[in-house]
mmCIF file of C-alpha atoms in Angstrom:
data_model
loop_
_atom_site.group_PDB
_atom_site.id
_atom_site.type_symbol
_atom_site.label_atom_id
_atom_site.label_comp_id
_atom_site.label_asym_id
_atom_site.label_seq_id
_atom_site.Cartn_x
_atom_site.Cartn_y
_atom_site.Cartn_z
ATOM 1 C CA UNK A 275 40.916 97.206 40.592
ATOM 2 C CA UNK A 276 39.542 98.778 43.728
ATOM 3 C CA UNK A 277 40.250 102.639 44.104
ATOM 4 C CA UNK A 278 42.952 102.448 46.930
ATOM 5 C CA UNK A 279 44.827 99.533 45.181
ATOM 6 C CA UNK A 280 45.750 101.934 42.226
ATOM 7 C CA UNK A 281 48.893 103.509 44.465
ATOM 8 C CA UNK A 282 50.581 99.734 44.152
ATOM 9 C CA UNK A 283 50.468 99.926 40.587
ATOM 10 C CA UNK A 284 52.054 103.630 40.113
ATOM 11 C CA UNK A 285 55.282 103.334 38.201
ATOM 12 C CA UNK A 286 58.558 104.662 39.376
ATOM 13 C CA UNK A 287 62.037 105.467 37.571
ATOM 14 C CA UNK A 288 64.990 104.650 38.493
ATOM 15 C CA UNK A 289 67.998 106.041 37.063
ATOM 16 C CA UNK A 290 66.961 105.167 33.103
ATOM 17 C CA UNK A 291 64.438 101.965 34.574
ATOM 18 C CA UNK A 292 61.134 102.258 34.991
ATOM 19 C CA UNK A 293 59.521 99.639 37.397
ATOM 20 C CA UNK A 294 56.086 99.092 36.210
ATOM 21 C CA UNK A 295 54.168 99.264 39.742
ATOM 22 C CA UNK A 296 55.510 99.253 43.346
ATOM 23 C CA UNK A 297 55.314 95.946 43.947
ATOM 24 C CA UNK A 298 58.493 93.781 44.804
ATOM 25 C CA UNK A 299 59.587 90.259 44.691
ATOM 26 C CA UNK A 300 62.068 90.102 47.163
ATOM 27 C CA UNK A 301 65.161 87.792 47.777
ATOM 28 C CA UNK A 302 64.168 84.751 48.844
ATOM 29 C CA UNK A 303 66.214 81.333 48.596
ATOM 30 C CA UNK A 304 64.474 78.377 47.399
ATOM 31 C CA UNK A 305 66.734 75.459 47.622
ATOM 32 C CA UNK A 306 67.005 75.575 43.664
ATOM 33 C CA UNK A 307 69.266 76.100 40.788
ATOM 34 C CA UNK A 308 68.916 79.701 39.694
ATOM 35 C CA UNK A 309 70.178 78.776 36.271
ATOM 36 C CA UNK A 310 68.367 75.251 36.081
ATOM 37 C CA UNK A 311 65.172 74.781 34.440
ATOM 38 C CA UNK A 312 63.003 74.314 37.541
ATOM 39 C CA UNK A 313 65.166 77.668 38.872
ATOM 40 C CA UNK A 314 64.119 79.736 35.842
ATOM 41 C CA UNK A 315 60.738 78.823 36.050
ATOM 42 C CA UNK A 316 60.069 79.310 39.333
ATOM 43 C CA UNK A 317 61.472 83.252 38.682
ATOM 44 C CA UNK A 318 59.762 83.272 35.352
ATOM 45 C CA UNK A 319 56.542 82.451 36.812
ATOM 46 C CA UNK A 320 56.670 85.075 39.445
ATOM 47 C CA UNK A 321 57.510 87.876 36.832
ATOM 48 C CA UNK A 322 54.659 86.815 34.658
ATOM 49 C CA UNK A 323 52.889 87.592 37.957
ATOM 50 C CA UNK A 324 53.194 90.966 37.585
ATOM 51 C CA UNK A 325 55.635 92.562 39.925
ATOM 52 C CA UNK A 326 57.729 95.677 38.973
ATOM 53 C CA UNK A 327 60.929 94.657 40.188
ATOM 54 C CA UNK A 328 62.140 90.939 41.291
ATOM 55 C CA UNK A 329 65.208 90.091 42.886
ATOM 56 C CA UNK A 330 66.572 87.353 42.706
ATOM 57 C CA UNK A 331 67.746 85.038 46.115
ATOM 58 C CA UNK A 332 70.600 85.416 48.059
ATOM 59 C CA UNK A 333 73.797 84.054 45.892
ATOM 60 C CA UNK A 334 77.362 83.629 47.351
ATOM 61 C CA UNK A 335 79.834 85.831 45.386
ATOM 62 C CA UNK A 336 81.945 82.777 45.581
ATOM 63 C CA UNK A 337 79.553 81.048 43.575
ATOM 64 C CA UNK A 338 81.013 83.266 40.754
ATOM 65 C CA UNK A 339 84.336 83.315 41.438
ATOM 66 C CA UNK A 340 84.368 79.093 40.789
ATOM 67 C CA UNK A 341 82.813 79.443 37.509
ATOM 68 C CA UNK A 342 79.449 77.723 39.098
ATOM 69 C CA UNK A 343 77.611 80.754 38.413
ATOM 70 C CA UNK A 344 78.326 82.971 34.345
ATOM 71 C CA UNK A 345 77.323 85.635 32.038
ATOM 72 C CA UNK A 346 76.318 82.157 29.836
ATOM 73 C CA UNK A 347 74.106 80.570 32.210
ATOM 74 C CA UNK A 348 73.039 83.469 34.276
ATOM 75 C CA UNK A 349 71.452 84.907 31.091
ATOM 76 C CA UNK A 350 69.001 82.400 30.748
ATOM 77 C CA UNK A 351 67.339 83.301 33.765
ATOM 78 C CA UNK A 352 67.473 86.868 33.129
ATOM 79 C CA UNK A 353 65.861 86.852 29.757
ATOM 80 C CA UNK A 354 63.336 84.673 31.449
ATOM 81 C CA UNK A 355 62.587 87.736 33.855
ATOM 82 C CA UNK A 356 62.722 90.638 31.993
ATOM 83 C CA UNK A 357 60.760 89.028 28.823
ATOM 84 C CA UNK A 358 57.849 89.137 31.806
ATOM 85 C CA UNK A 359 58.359 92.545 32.054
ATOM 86 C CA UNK A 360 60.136 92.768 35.422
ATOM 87 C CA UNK A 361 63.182 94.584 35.827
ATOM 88 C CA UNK A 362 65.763 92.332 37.316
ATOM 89 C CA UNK A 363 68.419 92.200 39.975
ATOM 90 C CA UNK A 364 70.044 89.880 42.112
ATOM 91 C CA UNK A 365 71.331 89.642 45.670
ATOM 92 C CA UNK A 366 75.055 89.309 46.681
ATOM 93 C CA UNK A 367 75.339 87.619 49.757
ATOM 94 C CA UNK A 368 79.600 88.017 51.233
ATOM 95 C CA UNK A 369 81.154 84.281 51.853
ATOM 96 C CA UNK A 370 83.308 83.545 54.315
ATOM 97 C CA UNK A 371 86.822 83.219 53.768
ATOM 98 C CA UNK A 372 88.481 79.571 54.490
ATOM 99 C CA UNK A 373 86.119 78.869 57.006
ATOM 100 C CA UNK A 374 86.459 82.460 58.882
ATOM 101 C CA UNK A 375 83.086 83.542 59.038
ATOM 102 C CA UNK A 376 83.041 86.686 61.707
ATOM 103 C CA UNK A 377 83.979 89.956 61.580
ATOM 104 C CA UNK A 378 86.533 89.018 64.119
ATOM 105 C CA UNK A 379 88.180 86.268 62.217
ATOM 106 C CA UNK A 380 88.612 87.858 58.914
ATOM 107 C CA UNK A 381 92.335 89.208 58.244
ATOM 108 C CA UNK A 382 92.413 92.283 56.644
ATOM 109 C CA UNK A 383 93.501 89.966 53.199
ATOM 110 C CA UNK A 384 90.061 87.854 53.921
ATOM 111 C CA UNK A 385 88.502 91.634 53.741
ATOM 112 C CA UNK A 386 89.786 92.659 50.558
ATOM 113 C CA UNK A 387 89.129 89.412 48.718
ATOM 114 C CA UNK A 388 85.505 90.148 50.376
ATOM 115 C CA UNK A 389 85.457 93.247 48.528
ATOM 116 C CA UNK A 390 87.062 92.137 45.430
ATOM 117 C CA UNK A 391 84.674 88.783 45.021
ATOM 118 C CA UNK A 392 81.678 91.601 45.395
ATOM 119 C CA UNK A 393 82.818 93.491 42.696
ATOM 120 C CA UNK A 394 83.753 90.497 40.058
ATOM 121 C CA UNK A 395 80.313 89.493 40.539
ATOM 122 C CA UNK A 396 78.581 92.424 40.166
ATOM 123 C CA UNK A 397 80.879 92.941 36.697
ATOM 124 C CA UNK A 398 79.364 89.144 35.623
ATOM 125 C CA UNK A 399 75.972 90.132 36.727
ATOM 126 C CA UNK A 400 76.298 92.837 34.583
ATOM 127 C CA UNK A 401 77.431 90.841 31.358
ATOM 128 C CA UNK A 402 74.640 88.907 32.016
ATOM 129 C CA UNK A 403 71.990 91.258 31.903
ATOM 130 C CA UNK A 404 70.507 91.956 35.055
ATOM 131 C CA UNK A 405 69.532 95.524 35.634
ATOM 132 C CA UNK A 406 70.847 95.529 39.448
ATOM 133 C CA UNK A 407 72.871 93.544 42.059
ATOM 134 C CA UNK A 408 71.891 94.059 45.923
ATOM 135 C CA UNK A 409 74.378 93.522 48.545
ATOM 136 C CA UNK A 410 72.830 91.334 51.646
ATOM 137 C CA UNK A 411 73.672 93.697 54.763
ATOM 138 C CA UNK A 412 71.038 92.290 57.215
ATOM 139 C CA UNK A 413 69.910 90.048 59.023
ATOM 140 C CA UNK A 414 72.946 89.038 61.049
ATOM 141 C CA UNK A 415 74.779 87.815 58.374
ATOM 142 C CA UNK A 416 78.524 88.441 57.988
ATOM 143 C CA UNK A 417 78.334 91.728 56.383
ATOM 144 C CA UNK A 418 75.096 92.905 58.582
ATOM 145 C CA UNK A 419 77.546 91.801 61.445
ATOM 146 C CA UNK A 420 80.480 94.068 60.440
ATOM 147 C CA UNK A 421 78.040 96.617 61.278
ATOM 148 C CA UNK A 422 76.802 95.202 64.972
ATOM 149 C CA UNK A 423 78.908 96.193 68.185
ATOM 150 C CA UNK A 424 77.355 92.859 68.985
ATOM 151 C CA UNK A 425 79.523 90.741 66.829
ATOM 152 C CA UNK A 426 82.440 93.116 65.642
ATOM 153 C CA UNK A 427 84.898 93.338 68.012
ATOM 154 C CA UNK A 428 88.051 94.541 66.142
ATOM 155 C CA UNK A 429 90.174 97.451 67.183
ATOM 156 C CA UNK A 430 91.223 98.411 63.480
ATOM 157 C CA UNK A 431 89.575 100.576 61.070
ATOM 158 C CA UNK A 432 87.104 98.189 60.422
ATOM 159 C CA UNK A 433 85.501 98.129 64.431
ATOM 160 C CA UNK A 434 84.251 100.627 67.070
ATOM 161 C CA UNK A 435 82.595 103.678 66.193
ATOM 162 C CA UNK A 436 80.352 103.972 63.366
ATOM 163 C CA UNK A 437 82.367 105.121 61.114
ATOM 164 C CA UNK A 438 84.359 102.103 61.032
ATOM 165 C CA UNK A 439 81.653 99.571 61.439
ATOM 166 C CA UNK A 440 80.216 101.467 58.169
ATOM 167 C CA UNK A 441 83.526 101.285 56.128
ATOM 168 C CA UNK A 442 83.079 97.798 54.837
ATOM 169 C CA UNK A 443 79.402 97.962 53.239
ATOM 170 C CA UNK A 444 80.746 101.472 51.525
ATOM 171 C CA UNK A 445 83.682 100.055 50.152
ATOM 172 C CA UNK A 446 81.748 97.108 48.945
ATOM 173 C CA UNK A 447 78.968 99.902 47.083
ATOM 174 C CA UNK A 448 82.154 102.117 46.187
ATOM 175 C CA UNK A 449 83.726 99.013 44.101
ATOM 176 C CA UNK A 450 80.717 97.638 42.299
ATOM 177 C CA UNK A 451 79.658 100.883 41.424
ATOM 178 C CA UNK A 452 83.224 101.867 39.971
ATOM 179 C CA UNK A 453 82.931 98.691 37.958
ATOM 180 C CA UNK A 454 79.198 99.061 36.851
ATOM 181 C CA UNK A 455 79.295 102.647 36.254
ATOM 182 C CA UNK A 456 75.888 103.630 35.669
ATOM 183 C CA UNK A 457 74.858 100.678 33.964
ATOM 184 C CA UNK A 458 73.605 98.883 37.046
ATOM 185 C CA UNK A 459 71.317 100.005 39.382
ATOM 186 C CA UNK A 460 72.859 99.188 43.583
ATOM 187 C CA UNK A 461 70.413 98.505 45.822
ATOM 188 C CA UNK A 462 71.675 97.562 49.577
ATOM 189 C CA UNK A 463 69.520 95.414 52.137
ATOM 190 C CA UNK A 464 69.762 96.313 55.704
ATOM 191 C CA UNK A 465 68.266 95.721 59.056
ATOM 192 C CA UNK A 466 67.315 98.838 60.365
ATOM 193 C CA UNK A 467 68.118 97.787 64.100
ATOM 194 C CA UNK A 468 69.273 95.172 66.135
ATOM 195 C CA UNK A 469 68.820 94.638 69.734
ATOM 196 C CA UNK A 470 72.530 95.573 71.533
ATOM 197 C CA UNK A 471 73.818 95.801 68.493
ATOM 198 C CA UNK A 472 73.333 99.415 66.912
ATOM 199 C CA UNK A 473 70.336 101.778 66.283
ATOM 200 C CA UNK A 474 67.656 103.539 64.204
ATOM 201 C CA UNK A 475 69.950 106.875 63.999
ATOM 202 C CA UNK A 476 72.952 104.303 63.146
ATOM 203 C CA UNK A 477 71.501 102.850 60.342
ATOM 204 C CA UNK A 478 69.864 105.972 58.791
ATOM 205 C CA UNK A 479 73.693 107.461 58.647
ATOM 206 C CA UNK A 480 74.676 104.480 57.194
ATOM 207 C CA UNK A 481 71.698 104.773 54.804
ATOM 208 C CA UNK A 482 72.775 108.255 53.916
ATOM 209 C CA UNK A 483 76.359 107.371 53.255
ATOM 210 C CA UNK A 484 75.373 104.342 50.762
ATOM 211 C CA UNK A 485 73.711 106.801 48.832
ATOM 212 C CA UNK A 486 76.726 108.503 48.678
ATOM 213 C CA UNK A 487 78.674 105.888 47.776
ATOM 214 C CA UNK A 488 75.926 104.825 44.881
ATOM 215 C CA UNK A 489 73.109 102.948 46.158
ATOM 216 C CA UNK A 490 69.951 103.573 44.111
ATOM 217 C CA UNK A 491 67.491 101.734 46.170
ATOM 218 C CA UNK A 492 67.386 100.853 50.196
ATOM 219 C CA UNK A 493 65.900 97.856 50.920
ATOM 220 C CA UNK A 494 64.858 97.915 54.647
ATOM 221 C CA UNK A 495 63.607 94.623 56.203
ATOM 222 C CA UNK A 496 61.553 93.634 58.468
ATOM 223 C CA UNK A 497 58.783 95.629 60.033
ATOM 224 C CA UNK A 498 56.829 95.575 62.776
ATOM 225 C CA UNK A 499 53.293 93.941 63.154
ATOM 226 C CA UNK A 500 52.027 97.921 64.941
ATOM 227 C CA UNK A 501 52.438 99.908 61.578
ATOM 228 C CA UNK A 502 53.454 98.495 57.894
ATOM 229 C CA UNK A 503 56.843 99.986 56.775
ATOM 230 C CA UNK A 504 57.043 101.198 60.230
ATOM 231 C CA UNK A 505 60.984 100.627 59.989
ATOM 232 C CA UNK A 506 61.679 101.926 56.730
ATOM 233 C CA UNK A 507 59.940 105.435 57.310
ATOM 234 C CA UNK A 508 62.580 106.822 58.920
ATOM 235 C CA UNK A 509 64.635 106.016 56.012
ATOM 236 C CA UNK A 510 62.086 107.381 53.616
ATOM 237 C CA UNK A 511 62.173 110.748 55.548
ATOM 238 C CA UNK A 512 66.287 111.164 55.634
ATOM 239 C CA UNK A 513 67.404 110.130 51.870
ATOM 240 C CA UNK A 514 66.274 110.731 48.329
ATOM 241 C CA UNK A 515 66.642 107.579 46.606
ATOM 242 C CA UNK A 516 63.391 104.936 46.453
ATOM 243 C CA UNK A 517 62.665 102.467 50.061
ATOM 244 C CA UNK A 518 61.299 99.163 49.922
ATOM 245 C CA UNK A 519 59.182 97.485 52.705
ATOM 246 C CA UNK A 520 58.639 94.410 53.284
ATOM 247 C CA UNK A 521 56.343 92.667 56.231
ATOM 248 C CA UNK A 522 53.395 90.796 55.766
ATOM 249 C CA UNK A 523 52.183 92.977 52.512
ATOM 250 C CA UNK A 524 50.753 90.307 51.099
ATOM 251 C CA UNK A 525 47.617 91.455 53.632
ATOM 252 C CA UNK A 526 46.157 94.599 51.042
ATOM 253 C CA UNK A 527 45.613 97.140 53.390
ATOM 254 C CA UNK A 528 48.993 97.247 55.139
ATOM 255 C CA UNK A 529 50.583 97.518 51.176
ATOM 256 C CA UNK A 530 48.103 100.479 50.788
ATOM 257 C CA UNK A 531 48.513 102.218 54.280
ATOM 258 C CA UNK A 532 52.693 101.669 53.706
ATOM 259 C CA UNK A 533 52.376 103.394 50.192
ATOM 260 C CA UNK A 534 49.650 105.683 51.098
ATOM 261 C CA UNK A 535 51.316 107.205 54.156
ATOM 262 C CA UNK A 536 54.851 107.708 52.766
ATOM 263 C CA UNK A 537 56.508 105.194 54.757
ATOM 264 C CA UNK A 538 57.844 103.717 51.847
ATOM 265 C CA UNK A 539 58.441 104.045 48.030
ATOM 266 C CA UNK A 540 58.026 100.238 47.344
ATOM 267 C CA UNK A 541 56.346 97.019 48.992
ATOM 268 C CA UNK A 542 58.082 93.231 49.024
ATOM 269 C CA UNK A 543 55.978 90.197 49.043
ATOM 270 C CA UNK A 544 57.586 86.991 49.949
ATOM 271 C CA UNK A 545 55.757 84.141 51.207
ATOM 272 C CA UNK A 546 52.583 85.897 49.837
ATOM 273 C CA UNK A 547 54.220 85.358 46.189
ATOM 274 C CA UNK A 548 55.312 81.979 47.112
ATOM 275 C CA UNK A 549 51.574 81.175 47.968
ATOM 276 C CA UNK A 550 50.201 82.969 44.928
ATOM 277 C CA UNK A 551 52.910 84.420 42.304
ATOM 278 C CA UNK A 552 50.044 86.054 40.498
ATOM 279 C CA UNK A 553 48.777 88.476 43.538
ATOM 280 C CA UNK A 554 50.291 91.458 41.407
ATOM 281 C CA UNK A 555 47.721 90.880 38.324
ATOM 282 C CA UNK A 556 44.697 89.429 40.314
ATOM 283 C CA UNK A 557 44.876 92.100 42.251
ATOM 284 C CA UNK A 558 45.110 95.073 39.630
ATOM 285 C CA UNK A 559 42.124 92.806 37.677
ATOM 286 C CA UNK A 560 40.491 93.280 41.327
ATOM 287 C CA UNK A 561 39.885 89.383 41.611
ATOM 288 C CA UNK A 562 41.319 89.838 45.266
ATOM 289 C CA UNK A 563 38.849 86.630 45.518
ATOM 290 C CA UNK A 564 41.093 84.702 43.503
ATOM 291 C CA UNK A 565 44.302 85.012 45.163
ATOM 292 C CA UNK A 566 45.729 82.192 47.067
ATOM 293 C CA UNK A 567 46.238 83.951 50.792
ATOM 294 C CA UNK A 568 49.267 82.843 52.529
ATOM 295 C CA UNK A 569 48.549 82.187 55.946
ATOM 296 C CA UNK A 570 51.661 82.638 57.292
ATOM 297 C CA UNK A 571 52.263 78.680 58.754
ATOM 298 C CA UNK A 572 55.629 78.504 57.288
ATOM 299 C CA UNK A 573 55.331 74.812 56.603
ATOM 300 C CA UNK A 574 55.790 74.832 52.734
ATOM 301 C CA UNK A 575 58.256 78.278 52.780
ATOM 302 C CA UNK A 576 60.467 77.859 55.745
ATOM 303 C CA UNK A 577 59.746 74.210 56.868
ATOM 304 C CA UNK A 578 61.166 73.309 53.299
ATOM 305 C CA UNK A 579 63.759 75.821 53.714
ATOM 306 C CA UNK A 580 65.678 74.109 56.731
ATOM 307 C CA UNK A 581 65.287 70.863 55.615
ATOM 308 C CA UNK A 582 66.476 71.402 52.404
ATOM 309 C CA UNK A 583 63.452 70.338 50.073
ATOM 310 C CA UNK A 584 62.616 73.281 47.379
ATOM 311 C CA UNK A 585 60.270 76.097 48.771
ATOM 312 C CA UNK A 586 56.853 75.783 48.257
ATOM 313 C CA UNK A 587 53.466 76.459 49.535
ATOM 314 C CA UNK A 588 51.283 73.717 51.436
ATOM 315 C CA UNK A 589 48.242 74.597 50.266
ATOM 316 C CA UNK A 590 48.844 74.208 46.484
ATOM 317 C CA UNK A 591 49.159 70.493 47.184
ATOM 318 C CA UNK A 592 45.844 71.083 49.052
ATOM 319 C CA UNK A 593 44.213 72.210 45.761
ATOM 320 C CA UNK A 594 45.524 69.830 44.170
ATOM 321 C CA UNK A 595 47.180 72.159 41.512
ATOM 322 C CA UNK A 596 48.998 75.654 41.435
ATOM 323 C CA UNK A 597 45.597 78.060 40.641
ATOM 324 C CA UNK A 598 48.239 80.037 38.308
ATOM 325 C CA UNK A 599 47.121 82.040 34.985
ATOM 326 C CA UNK A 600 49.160 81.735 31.701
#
């Protein structure tokens, strides 16, 4: 391991987890089932890869309420992660509600079954071992959107100023962590900005009231191309608990400089894991020779992502097999 790649591999507690290094898998769906064989492998793998904490794709909390997702089968996949040494959480992503899917359209019943579908989940996740659950707030999904003057409109307590576009993602972190207790660690994904839609200030308030309300970790995505973890420093300057970072990290240097500089306590690798799940352990071995670069055409990752096909990288077919260890 070269000298400047020892900051990824610090650890860092949590609460009563320790996460082995600083390196993140983060949500990322894959067009499989999380509790099927190919779905447990795929996460499996990735652990054995190395990283300190992986989290597991988005996952509607409707999936729960049916029964399609259970302590039983939802086990499996955990045991599969943490035996690797990872800790292991997984992300909640809010459903609409008979076919109301904007802040807008929801009826204040629609809200509290939102809230209530959030928490039931998080109490399964819990029964089935997972260290952490992770609400999705970004992106411009329907709970990032409760946040955005851009797409909530309402005139109740749930629209206008801040505090009211804020309500929802605290009640949602107030009710999982009053049915967790302090057996689960909360982390919360947001988008630290959104064009028309609110700012940096905005979202580090918000940041600093999910804290309050019992989130452990903030995971802040994207960042820009200028500065790695650009967007999360602000976040890492204003609260106490750990940030995660996430924006091309795969690339050495920008994990480093993000780390190094204090713009963040933690760096996610996506598509860099999907082209190499073992770029944790080849690169604390310092055979940064032998890692599988992504290079970022989004063929394999996304291209199989909108057309439905399970995510994977182009250039393992290239190779003609996954270069993987173990």
């Amino acid at each position: 391991m070269q000298p400047e790649h020892v900051i990824l591999f610090e650890p860092l507690k949590v609460r009563k987890w320790t996460l082995r290094n600083r390196i993140v898998c983060p949500p990322m769906v894959t067009n499989r089932d999380i509790v099927g064989d190919d779905g447990i492998e795929w996460y499996s793998r990735i652990a054995r890869g190395g990283v300190g904490l992986l989290i597991v794709e988005a996952t509607r909390t409707t999936k729960f309420e049916n029964g399609t997702l259970n302590a039983k089968n939802l086990s499996r996949l955990v045991e599969a992660i943490k035996r690797e040494g990872a800790v292991a959480a997984i992300q909640l992503f809010m459903a609409p509600v008979n076919g109301r899917n904007t802040p807008d359209e929801l009826t204040k019943n629609d809200i509290r079954l939102s809230i209530e579908r959030f928490r039931k989940a998080a109490l399964i996740c819990k029964e089935a071992g997972f260290d952490g659950v992770e609400p999705h707030g970004a992106h411009g999904f329907l709970l990032n959107q409760f946040f955005s003057r851009r797409t909530n409109h309402r005139t109740d307590e749930y629209g206008g100023g801040l505090e009211n576009r804020m309500r929802l993602g605290l009640q949602i972190v107030q009710a999982i962590r009053e049915a967790v207790g302090d057996e689960m660690l909360i982390l919360y994904r947001h988008t630290p900005k959104e064009y028309e839609g609110y700012s940096i200030d905005e979202s580090v308030e918000f940041a600093k009231r999910l804290v309050e309300a019992g989130v452990d970790i903030l995971d802040i995505s994207p960042a820009s191309e200028n500065a790695p973890a650009d967007l999360a420093a602000p976040f890492k300057k204003s609260v106490n608990v750990p940030v995660i970072a996430v924006g091309k990290m795969a690339r050495h240097q920008r994990a480093v400089e993000a780390l190094r500089e204090g713009r963040a306590d933690l760096i996610a690798i996506g598509r860099g894991l999907i082209a190499d799940p073992f770029w944790a352990l080849k690169t604390k071995m310092g055979q940064l020779d032998k890692i599988i670069e992504c290079r970022y055409c989004n063929e394999g990752c996304h291209g199989n992502l909108r057309s439905g096909r399970p995510v994977e990288c182009v250039q393992h077919a290239e190779l003609g097999e996954l270069l993987l260890w173990g």
